[in-house]
Amino acid sequence: MQEWEGKKVFGGIAIGKIYVYQKGQQQVRRMTIQDPDAELARYQAAKEAAVAQLQELYEKALQEVGQANAAIFEIHQMMLEDEDYQESVEHMICTQQVNAEYAVAVTGDHFSQLFANMEDEYMRGRAADVKDISERVLTVLQGQSGGSVQFSEPVILVADDLAPSETVQLEKDKVLSFVTVHGSLNSHTAILARTMGIPALIGCPVPLDATVDGKMGVVDGNTGKLYVDPEPAFLEQMKQKQLEEQEKKQLLQALKGKDNVTLDGQHILLYANIGNTKDLAAVLQNDAGGIGLFRSEFIYLERDHYPTEEEQFQIYRTVAETMGGKRVIIRTLDIGADKQCDYFELEKEDNPALGYRAIRICLTRPEVFKTQLRALFRASAYGKVAIMYPMITSVQEVRQIRQIAEEVKQELQEQGIRIGEPEQGIMIETPAAVIISDLLAKEVDFFSIGTNDLTQYTLAIDRQNSMLDAFYDTHHPAVLRMIRMVVEQAHAAGIWAGICGELGADPALTKTFLEMGVDELSVSPGNILPIRKIVRETDVAAYRQEMQERT
Ligand code: PEP
Ligand code: MG
């Protein structure tokens, strides 16, 4: 048995087969298919999409680099239409009943080997081209089937690192656990693992090779350990532990339907953070009072094009309707920093976290912003939708945003489109916003404190840099004082204030937040019932007294 240690992202025990995910060269698994005709149609559609992509590339290259250099894309199109190549793929699908991905990958390898062994130098050079076109078709096929990585059974996913765009495209019900070699505790990949409520480790120096791939594994998210090829007795022991954890979770179920009220009668709202409509099941199962943060940028990250107004409207409407009148706070897109989206064509920056991200993109690309706002206002007719703006640093920005939102509202009304009256609030996640929170409170309906970024900007610690995890002091008094200040300023202006950063789910601070008068905590769905338990066991007045006596 091999044993590896990493940093803990989310507790719990996962037991299953390990899948090593290699970036860039996604492994294609052979799968038996039931319907060869449907598979042939998938292949044809993917091939046509690949040819269309190549045509676009050809035209672009023709303009930019001339006919001679553009010709390669014409050659690639011809290769894709080559009869021998096509026949080989189709034959494999029909006679071996394998998935199109596998047939394309094997054919690509086979043809490129043939070219590589040829005498003629020019023909030998074509080996790379065949590989290239096969990979293009594979990318389309994998995109079509809803994600870049597919598994036939639930797996423990082991990778070097995962970008948020890769994480969001994983088939979530097929991932038992994440283990990454790199990555920081505060990255969005870690946040997504928490939202999924699965055991996860990062910074785990496990080798990404055959000594691990395909082997049986156990992840213990409570101790930060990954065990590969466990001995039978140890495996039994871990299965028993897993069972005990499930029983503990079961006990928490008794708290479903109960109020979030302290022993001395103080109420707090417990909402859920989501990134996707797929997270809604967990939200309902865990009895969330609403959605406190829907990270809408994941809708953008899942696609290779700007989501249309209609696509977005359908998603927001589904969330609003599913929550049946409970508050649903949707944050406008927070692209940039670690959340990169190719089609936004953002320039590379030296300090992306301090750069062109979130509302800064929206205010300089009003067409993108307005499309999202139209979808949000339309969805607000179908439930209790609230709109939240990220990365605010000034009153001026908020006024500009409110002006654009007003224009969008008027346009929709003039077009006779039904809209609701969504609350509009802002994230408090920069020190500037904290310091002027008295002024900002006059401009908006609510505040939600983004402690992940607020900690990053207050302590001058890049949340993406895993070397700094030890310095990223989530309980730093500067951050806690800021939270108190924001809540006080919000209440003085008659608005409510919540916390939607990861700190909101820290059980060691629940009492502190109650004592500060925080109105809402938005946490990953799996954390709602454990926090409700603490709330219901707390006597805020007694805790305040205890704190005063200590100082
Ligand atoms: C935060 O910064 O705390 C937050 C909730 O936003 P994100 O983690 O998506 O940056
Ligand atoms: Mg943030």
XYZ file of C-alpha atoms and ligand atoms in Angstrom:
562
model
C 0.000 0.000 0.000
C 1.285 3.473 -0.867
C 0.418 6.423 1.341
C 0.469 10.119 0.372
C -0.361 13.217 2.342
C -1.933 16.462 1.135
C -3.770 19.500 2.462
C -7.387 18.954 3.468
C -10.034 20.714 1.381
C -13.155 18.831 2.464
C -13.633 15.996 4.937
C -15.141 12.572 4.449
C -13.954 9.248 3.121
C -13.986 8.159 -0.508
C -13.228 4.642 -1.703
C -12.922 3.746 -5.367
C -10.795 3.353 -8.452
C -8.200 6.061 -9.148
C -8.275 7.893 -12.466
C -5.172 9.898 -13.317
C -6.156 12.899 -15.411
C -3.360 14.076 -17.693
C -3.778 17.618 -18.919
C -3.822 18.195 -22.649
C -3.714 14.529 -23.539
C -7.008 13.290 -22.254
C -7.042 9.552 -21.996
C -9.666 7.979 -24.173
C -11.387 5.018 -22.599
C -12.751 2.158 -24.641
C -16.451 1.812 -24.017
C -18.901 -0.684 -25.470
C -21.863 1.004 -27.147
C -25.334 -0.363 -27.733
C -26.342 1.697 -30.760
C -23.693 1.829 -33.534
C -25.924 3.981 -35.780
C -26.194 6.660 -33.121
C -22.420 6.455 -32.589
C -21.801 6.814 -36.342
C -24.041 9.888 -36.347
C -22.047 11.334 -33.414
C -18.836 10.758 -35.323
C -20.215 12.354 -38.514
C -21.456 15.411 -36.608
C -18.106 15.790 -34.844
C -16.197 15.420 -38.091
C -18.345 18.080 -39.767
C -17.870 20.434 -36.828
C -14.098 19.863 -37.048
C -14.128 20.596 -40.799
C -16.083 23.804 -40.137
C -13.546 24.846 -37.475
C -10.723 24.229 -39.952
C -12.486 26.290 -42.598
C -12.742 29.182 -40.145
C -9.058 28.799 -39.291
C -8.199 28.726 -42.988
C -10.067 31.978 -43.654
C -8.524 33.682 -40.633
C -5.024 32.523 -41.626
C -5.585 33.599 -45.232
C -6.206 37.164 -44.045
C -3.430 37.183 -41.511
C -0.589 35.077 -42.897
C -1.379 34.506 -46.583
C -2.295 31.580 -48.831
C 0.925 29.584 -48.464
C 0.714 29.427 -44.686
C -3.052 28.975 -44.604
C -2.883 25.931 -46.879
C -2.209 23.600 -43.954
C -5.801 24.033 -42.779
C -7.069 23.035 -46.209
C -4.882 19.948 -46.077
C -6.294 19.084 -42.657
C -9.829 19.369 -44.002
C -8.956 17.032 -46.848
C -7.399 14.549 -44.455
C -10.564 14.495 -42.368
C -12.571 13.725 -45.510
C -10.110 10.995 -46.532
C -12.020 7.799 -47.347
C -9.548 5.376 -45.770
C -9.502 7.325 -42.525
C -13.281 7.527 -42.359
C -13.757 3.900 -43.264
C -11.382 2.834 -40.532
C -13.295 4.799 -37.855
C -16.698 3.627 -39.078
C -15.592 0.034 -39.368
C -14.372 -0.006 -35.771
C -17.587 1.528 -34.451
C -19.742 -1.022 -36.296
C -17.759 -4.221 -35.938
C -16.218 -3.736 -32.495
C -19.156 -1.721 -31.064
C -16.824 0.844 -29.524
C -17.380 4.526 -28.745
C -16.464 7.082 -31.423
C -13.707 8.592 -29.244
C -11.906 5.264 -29.058
C -12.307 4.568 -32.802
C -10.940 8.025 -33.688
C -8.024 7.754 -31.269
C -6.976 4.304 -32.504
C -7.374 5.271 -36.172
C -5.394 8.459 -35.587
C -2.549 6.513 -33.934
C -2.562 3.871 -36.650
C -2.488 6.336 -39.571
C 0.138 8.516 -37.990
C 2.339 5.420 -37.481
C 1.876 4.576 -41.180
C 3.008 8.059 -42.222
C 5.885 8.075 -39.732
C 7.304 4.904 -41.323
C 7.220 6.198 -44.908
C 10.374 6.805 -46.955
C 9.362 10.165 -48.307
C 10.270 12.995 -45.954
C 7.216 15.055 -46.835
C 4.910 12.113 -46.092
C 6.685 11.427 -42.796
C 5.910 15.014 -41.828
C 2.189 14.300 -42.236
C 2.185 11.973 -39.189
C 1.774 14.956 -36.859
C -1.067 16.298 -39.028
C -3.058 13.078 -38.707
C -2.630 13.202 -34.938
C -3.722 16.814 -34.971
C -6.948 16.220 -36.904
C -7.814 13.206 -34.753
C -7.356 15.292 -31.618
C -9.584 17.995 -33.087
C -12.398 15.491 -33.673
C -11.840 14.068 -30.184
C -12.155 17.499 -28.625
C -15.451 18.053 -30.429
C -16.696 14.599 -29.451
C -15.806 15.117 -25.823
C -17.347 18.593 -25.843
C -20.517 17.179 -27.331
C -20.842 14.606 -24.672
C -20.839 17.296 -21.994
C -17.379 17.278 -20.507
C -13.750 16.906 -21.296
C -13.276 13.876 -19.082
C -15.644 10.936 -18.947
C -15.719 7.973 -16.653
C -17.698 4.809 -16.927
C -17.789 4.430 -13.120
C -17.344 6.817 -10.179
C -13.643 7.528 -9.621
C -11.131 9.243 -7.378
C -9.736 11.882 -9.704
C -6.013 12.496 -9.381
C -4.472 15.365 -11.366
C -1.548 17.732 -11.367
C -3.926 20.664 -10.996
C -7.360 21.503 -12.314
C -8.453 24.852 -13.705
C -11.942 25.983 -12.655
C -13.051 25.563 -16.293
C -11.937 21.911 -16.210
C -13.477 21.254 -12.822
C -16.824 22.673 -13.793
C -17.043 20.386 -16.820
C -16.513 17.178 -14.884
C -19.405 14.778 -14.583
C -19.999 15.507 -10.923
C -21.870 12.339 -10.022
C -18.910 10.336 -11.307
C -16.280 11.998 -9.116
C -15.933 10.505 -5.628
C -13.025 12.689 -4.647
C -10.358 15.053 -5.966
C -6.653 14.821 -5.281
C -4.326 17.332 -6.915
C -0.562 17.684 -6.736
C -0.697 21.474 -6.925
C -3.299 24.124 -6.183
C -4.191 26.312 -3.259
C -6.756 25.806 -0.496
C -8.511 28.993 -1.559
C -8.677 28.324 -5.272
C -11.973 27.889 -7.063
C -11.149 24.244 -7.677
C -11.066 23.732 -3.909
C -14.281 25.722 -3.557
C -15.970 23.543 -6.163
C -14.933 20.401 -4.289
C -16.573 21.833 -1.177
C -19.733 22.676 -3.113
C -19.847 19.111 -4.371
C -19.413 17.993 -0.769
C -16.778 15.411 -1.651
C -13.540 14.568 0.163
C -10.681 16.435 -1.490
C -6.955 16.995 -1.023
C -4.548 19.347 -2.692
C -0.774 19.695 -2.566
C -0.464 15.893 -2.508
C 2.811 14.751 -4.117
C 1.363 11.592 -5.674
C 2.950 10.388 -8.960
C 0.661 10.696 -11.985
C 1.564 7.368 -13.543
C 0.701 3.698 -13.770
C 1.729 3.071 -10.154
C -1.475 4.897 -9.239
C -3.748 4.992 -12.301
C -6.511 2.398 -12.271
C -5.586 1.223 -8.749
C -7.945 1.029 -5.811
C -7.702 4.136 -3.636
C -8.955 5.559 -0.374
C -9.087 9.289 0.336
C -9.451 10.321 3.945
C -10.388 14.003 3.764
C -10.285 14.242 7.560
C -6.611 13.318 7.883
C -5.482 14.502 4.434
C -4.304 11.047 3.331
C -4.521 9.173 0.045
C -3.944 5.407 0.216
C -3.217 3.505 -2.980
C -3.760 -0.258 -3.211
C -4.886 -0.668 0.406
C -4.536 -4.043 2.115
C -7.858 -5.850 2.632
C -7.889 -5.371 6.414
C -7.197 -1.631 6.086
C -9.838 -1.287 3.375
C -12.408 -2.903 5.676
C -11.447 -0.509 8.455
C -11.927 2.502 6.138
C -15.265 1.160 4.903
C -16.374 0.977 8.532
C -15.231 4.579 9.094
C -17.114 5.642 5.983
C -20.245 3.980 7.333
C -19.888 5.787 10.660
C -19.589 9.099 8.819
C -22.713 8.348 6.858
C -24.540 7.606 10.097
C -23.378 10.938 11.534
C -24.707 12.680 8.419
C -27.941 10.792 8.855
C -28.289 12.181 12.386
C -27.979 15.709 11.025
C -30.985 14.991 8.828
C -33.099 15.373 11.949
C -32.330 19.098 11.742
C -34.083 19.418 8.414
C -37.105 21.685 8.605
C -35.878 23.210 11.893
C -35.303 26.961 12.335
C -31.865 28.535 12.377
C -32.470 30.058 15.781
C -30.211 30.345 18.782
C -31.166 29.313 22.338
C -31.878 32.973 23.120
C -34.026 33.516 20.044
C -31.678 35.144 17.496
C -32.336 34.127 13.880
C -29.858 33.836 11.041
C -30.411 32.909 7.396
C -28.495 29.856 6.141
C -28.186 29.861 2.377
C -26.187 27.784 -0.111
C -23.416 28.607 -2.583
C -23.771 27.037 -6.019
C -22.029 27.176 -9.393
C -24.461 25.191 -11.443
C -28.064 23.989 -11.682
C -26.683 20.506 -10.968
C -25.953 21.696 -7.413
C -29.654 22.334 -6.769
C -30.369 18.778 -5.647
C -27.813 19.148 -2.840
C -29.305 22.538 -1.936
C -32.761 21.016 -1.472
C -31.461 17.878 0.265
C -29.650 20.022 2.813
C -32.612 22.286 3.437
C -31.031 25.614 2.462
C -33.166 28.683 3.068
C -32.106 30.134 -0.272
C -29.153 30.572 -2.579
C -26.706 33.120 -1.211
C -24.239 32.976 -4.089
C -24.766 31.564 -7.539
C -21.369 31.999 -9.220
C -22.810 32.700 -12.670
C -19.374 32.793 -14.313
C -19.420 28.996 -14.358
C -22.110 29.224 -17.059
C -19.502 31.047 -19.142
C -16.674 28.675 -18.204
C -18.661 25.626 -19.288
C -19.014 26.936 -22.825
C -16.800 27.842 -25.741
C -18.958 30.843 -26.659
C -20.764 33.664 -24.857
C -23.963 32.199 -23.410
C -26.925 33.892 -25.081
C -29.564 35.843 -23.193
C -32.010 32.976 -23.736
C -29.568 30.304 -22.512
C -28.882 32.322 -19.368
C -32.539 33.161 -18.803
C -33.479 29.463 -18.866
C -30.811 28.654 -16.273
C -31.685 31.534 -13.919
C -35.385 30.796 -14.282
C -34.820 27.111 -13.427
C -32.932 28.079 -10.272
C -35.575 30.644 -9.264
C -38.458 28.235 -9.869
C -36.741 25.295 -8.201
C -36.210 27.381 -5.079
C -39.933 28.143 -5.072
C -40.003 31.709 -3.806
C -36.896 31.453 -1.610
C -34.263 34.112 -2.206
C -31.804 33.340 -5.031
C -28.818 35.682 -5.169
C -27.143 35.516 -8.552
C -23.754 37.140 -8.848
C -22.957 38.720 -12.193
C -19.992 37.161 -13.927
C -16.676 37.173 -12.110
C -14.410 36.141 -14.973
C -10.694 36.945 -14.794
C -7.963 36.101 -12.256
C -7.987 32.283 -11.985
C -11.246 31.961 -13.955
C -10.061 32.333 -17.528
C -12.358 31.908 -20.480
C -10.668 31.735 -23.897
C -13.368 33.498 -25.893
C -13.150 36.580 -23.658
C -9.680 36.975 -25.177
C -8.255 38.561 -22.058
C -4.680 39.686 -22.244
C -2.126 37.974 -20.054
C -1.483 40.040 -16.943
C 1.320 40.079 -14.399
C -1.121 40.358 -11.495
C -4.449 38.983 -12.694
C -6.076 39.078 -9.242
C -5.395 42.822 -9.185
C -6.374 43.270 -12.779
C -9.108 43.066 -15.323
C -11.772 40.920 -13.669
C -15.421 40.785 -12.658
C -17.270 44.104 -12.712
C -14.297 45.770 -14.399
C -14.916 43.591 -17.449
C -18.663 44.207 -17.302
C -18.305 47.971 -17.147
C -15.956 48.063 -20.135
C -17.884 45.471 -22.170
C -21.440 46.702 -21.685
C -22.833 44.365 -24.364
C -21.749 41.331 -22.317
C -23.055 42.881 -19.094
C -26.384 43.940 -20.588
C -27.043 40.476 -22.009
C -26.614 38.988 -18.556
C -28.694 41.690 -16.884
C -31.541 41.194 -19.371
C -31.568 37.480 -18.572
C -31.496 38.194 -14.832
C -34.326 40.743 -14.912
C -36.429 38.394 -17.028
C -35.793 35.513 -14.592
C -36.776 37.766 -11.689
C -40.396 37.418 -12.827
C -40.261 33.730 -11.877
C -39.053 33.800 -8.285
C -37.284 35.844 -5.617
C -34.168 36.684 -7.624
C -31.578 39.124 -6.273
C -28.679 40.450 -8.336
C -25.232 40.843 -6.795
C -22.242 42.689 -8.231
C -18.677 41.532 -7.443
C -15.352 43.304 -6.822
C -16.773 46.713 -5.960
C -14.321 49.414 -4.916
C -16.234 52.690 -5.264
C -19.594 54.443 -5.070
C -19.030 55.603 -8.627
C -18.961 52.024 -9.903
C -22.181 51.183 -8.112
C -23.922 54.221 -9.576
C -22.718 53.298 -13.052
C -23.971 49.734 -12.570
C -27.353 50.888 -11.283
C -27.645 53.211 -14.282
C -26.985 50.346 -16.731
C -29.396 48.091 -14.832
C -32.037 50.819 -15.040
C -31.557 51.101 -18.810
C -31.915 47.341 -19.196
C -35.083 47.379 -17.094
C -36.599 50.132 -19.191
C -35.736 48.396 -22.463
C -37.426 45.219 -21.267
C -40.493 47.107 -20.109
C -40.733 48.950 -23.433
C -40.590 45.602 -25.195
C -43.467 44.405 -23.023
C -41.328 41.713 -21.360
C -42.358 40.717 -17.861
C -39.802 41.421 -15.113
C -39.786 41.322 -11.317
C -38.358 43.713 -8.722
C -35.040 42.064 -7.879
C -33.028 43.306 -4.910
C -29.624 44.577 -6.014
C -26.649 44.174 -3.726
C -22.889 44.118 -3.804
C -20.085 41.926 -2.638
C -17.825 43.452 -0.051
C -14.528 41.834 -0.920
C -12.044 44.672 -1.194
C -10.671 46.692 1.728
C -11.831 49.841 -0.111
C -15.432 48.629 -0.039
C -15.161 47.924 3.704
C -13.828 51.375 4.487
C -16.574 53.117 2.512
C -19.295 50.636 3.465
C -21.284 53.443 5.118
C -21.493 55.205 1.736
C -22.076 52.038 -0.283
C -24.899 50.978 2.040
C -26.925 53.961 0.838
C -26.741 52.745 -2.768
C -27.783 49.090 -2.508
C -30.248 46.648 -0.936
C -27.755 44.310 0.718
C -24.111 43.410 1.304
C -22.526 39.992 1.010
C -18.974 39.724 2.320
C -16.593 37.767 0.085
C -14.047 36.716 2.673
C -11.917 34.777 0.159
C -10.938 37.885 -1.749
C -11.221 40.180 1.248
C -8.571 38.085 3.028
C -6.416 37.992 -0.115
C -6.493 41.772 -0.549
C -6.257 42.635 3.149
C -3.319 40.368 3.924
C -1.672 40.894 0.506
C -1.643 37.137 -0.049
C -2.347 35.636 -3.470
C -5.106 33.109 -2.753
C -3.864 30.987 -5.675
C -0.361 30.600 -4.343
C -0.172 27.342 -2.401
C 3.152 28.340 -0.854
C 1.266 30.988 1.078
C -1.482 28.750 2.460
C 0.231 28.802 5.848
C 0.178 32.621 5.880
C -3.431 32.916 4.716
C -4.773 33.429 8.240
C -8.527 33.225 7.878
C -9.006 34.321 11.496
C -6.771 37.367 11.164
C -8.154 40.090 13.434
C -8.022 42.603 10.568
C -10.498 40.515 8.574
C -12.752 39.866 11.566
C -12.809 43.558 12.453
C -13.697 44.393 8.871
C -16.623 41.985 8.945
C -17.919 43.582 12.150
C -17.560 47.022 10.616
C -19.464 46.073 7.457
C -22.333 44.538 9.441
C -22.572 47.644 11.641
C -22.610 49.992 8.655
C -25.199 47.886 6.856
C -27.503 47.895 9.888
C -27.029 51.622 10.432
C -28.325 52.150 6.885
C -31.166 49.647 7.306
C -29.896 46.935 4.956
C -28.854 43.355 5.670
C -25.360 41.864 5.481
C -24.252 38.284 4.951
C -21.072 36.324 4.321
C -20.701 34.174 1.209
C -16.938 33.511 1.329
C -15.639 30.198 2.669
C -15.191 31.677 6.149
C -18.975 31.675 6.563
C -18.799 27.886 6.901
C -16.045 27.869 9.521
C -17.708 26.269 12.550
C -15.154 27.874 14.866
C -16.574 31.290 13.946
C -20.325 30.660 13.890
C -20.777 32.071 17.409
C -18.619 35.086 16.547
C -20.742 35.839 13.474
C -23.938 35.493 15.485
C -22.536 37.856 18.098
C -21.628 40.366 15.358
C -25.225 40.233 14.131
C -24.450 38.802 10.689
C -27.835 38.286 9.006
C -26.962 35.491 6.602
C -24.311 32.858 6.032
C -24.045 31.316 2.589
C -22.081 28.076 2.639
C -21.600 24.981 0.513
C -24.743 22.818 0.700
C -23.065 20.117 2.808
C -22.253 22.656 5.516
C -25.789 23.923 6.118
C -26.954 21.320 8.642
C -23.679 21.262 10.649
C -23.862 25.069 10.977
C -27.569 24.906 11.868
C -26.630 22.533 14.694
C -24.154 25.066 16.131
C -26.634 27.939 15.773
C -29.291 26.012 17.668
C -26.834 25.195 20.481
C -25.602 28.793 20.901
C -26.682 31.319 23.509
C -25.521 34.604 21.981
C -26.023 36.716 25.118
C -24.033 34.260 27.229
C -21.298 34.087 24.587
C -21.085 37.907 24.482
C -20.816 38.022 28.262
C -18.077 35.387 28.185
C -16.132 37.379 25.577
C -16.413 40.584 27.583
C -15.173 38.872 30.715
C -12.155 37.532 28.839
C -11.032 40.997 27.667
C -15.119 35.606 -2.158
O -14.203 36.247 -2.695
O -15.161 35.373 -0.938
C -16.210 35.044 -2.980
C -17.270 34.500 -2.417
O -16.059 35.071 -4.330
P -15.062 34.099 -5.131
O -14.550 33.074 -4.173
O -15.851 33.484 -6.237
O -14.016 35.038 -5.614
Mg -14.459 36.949 -4.724
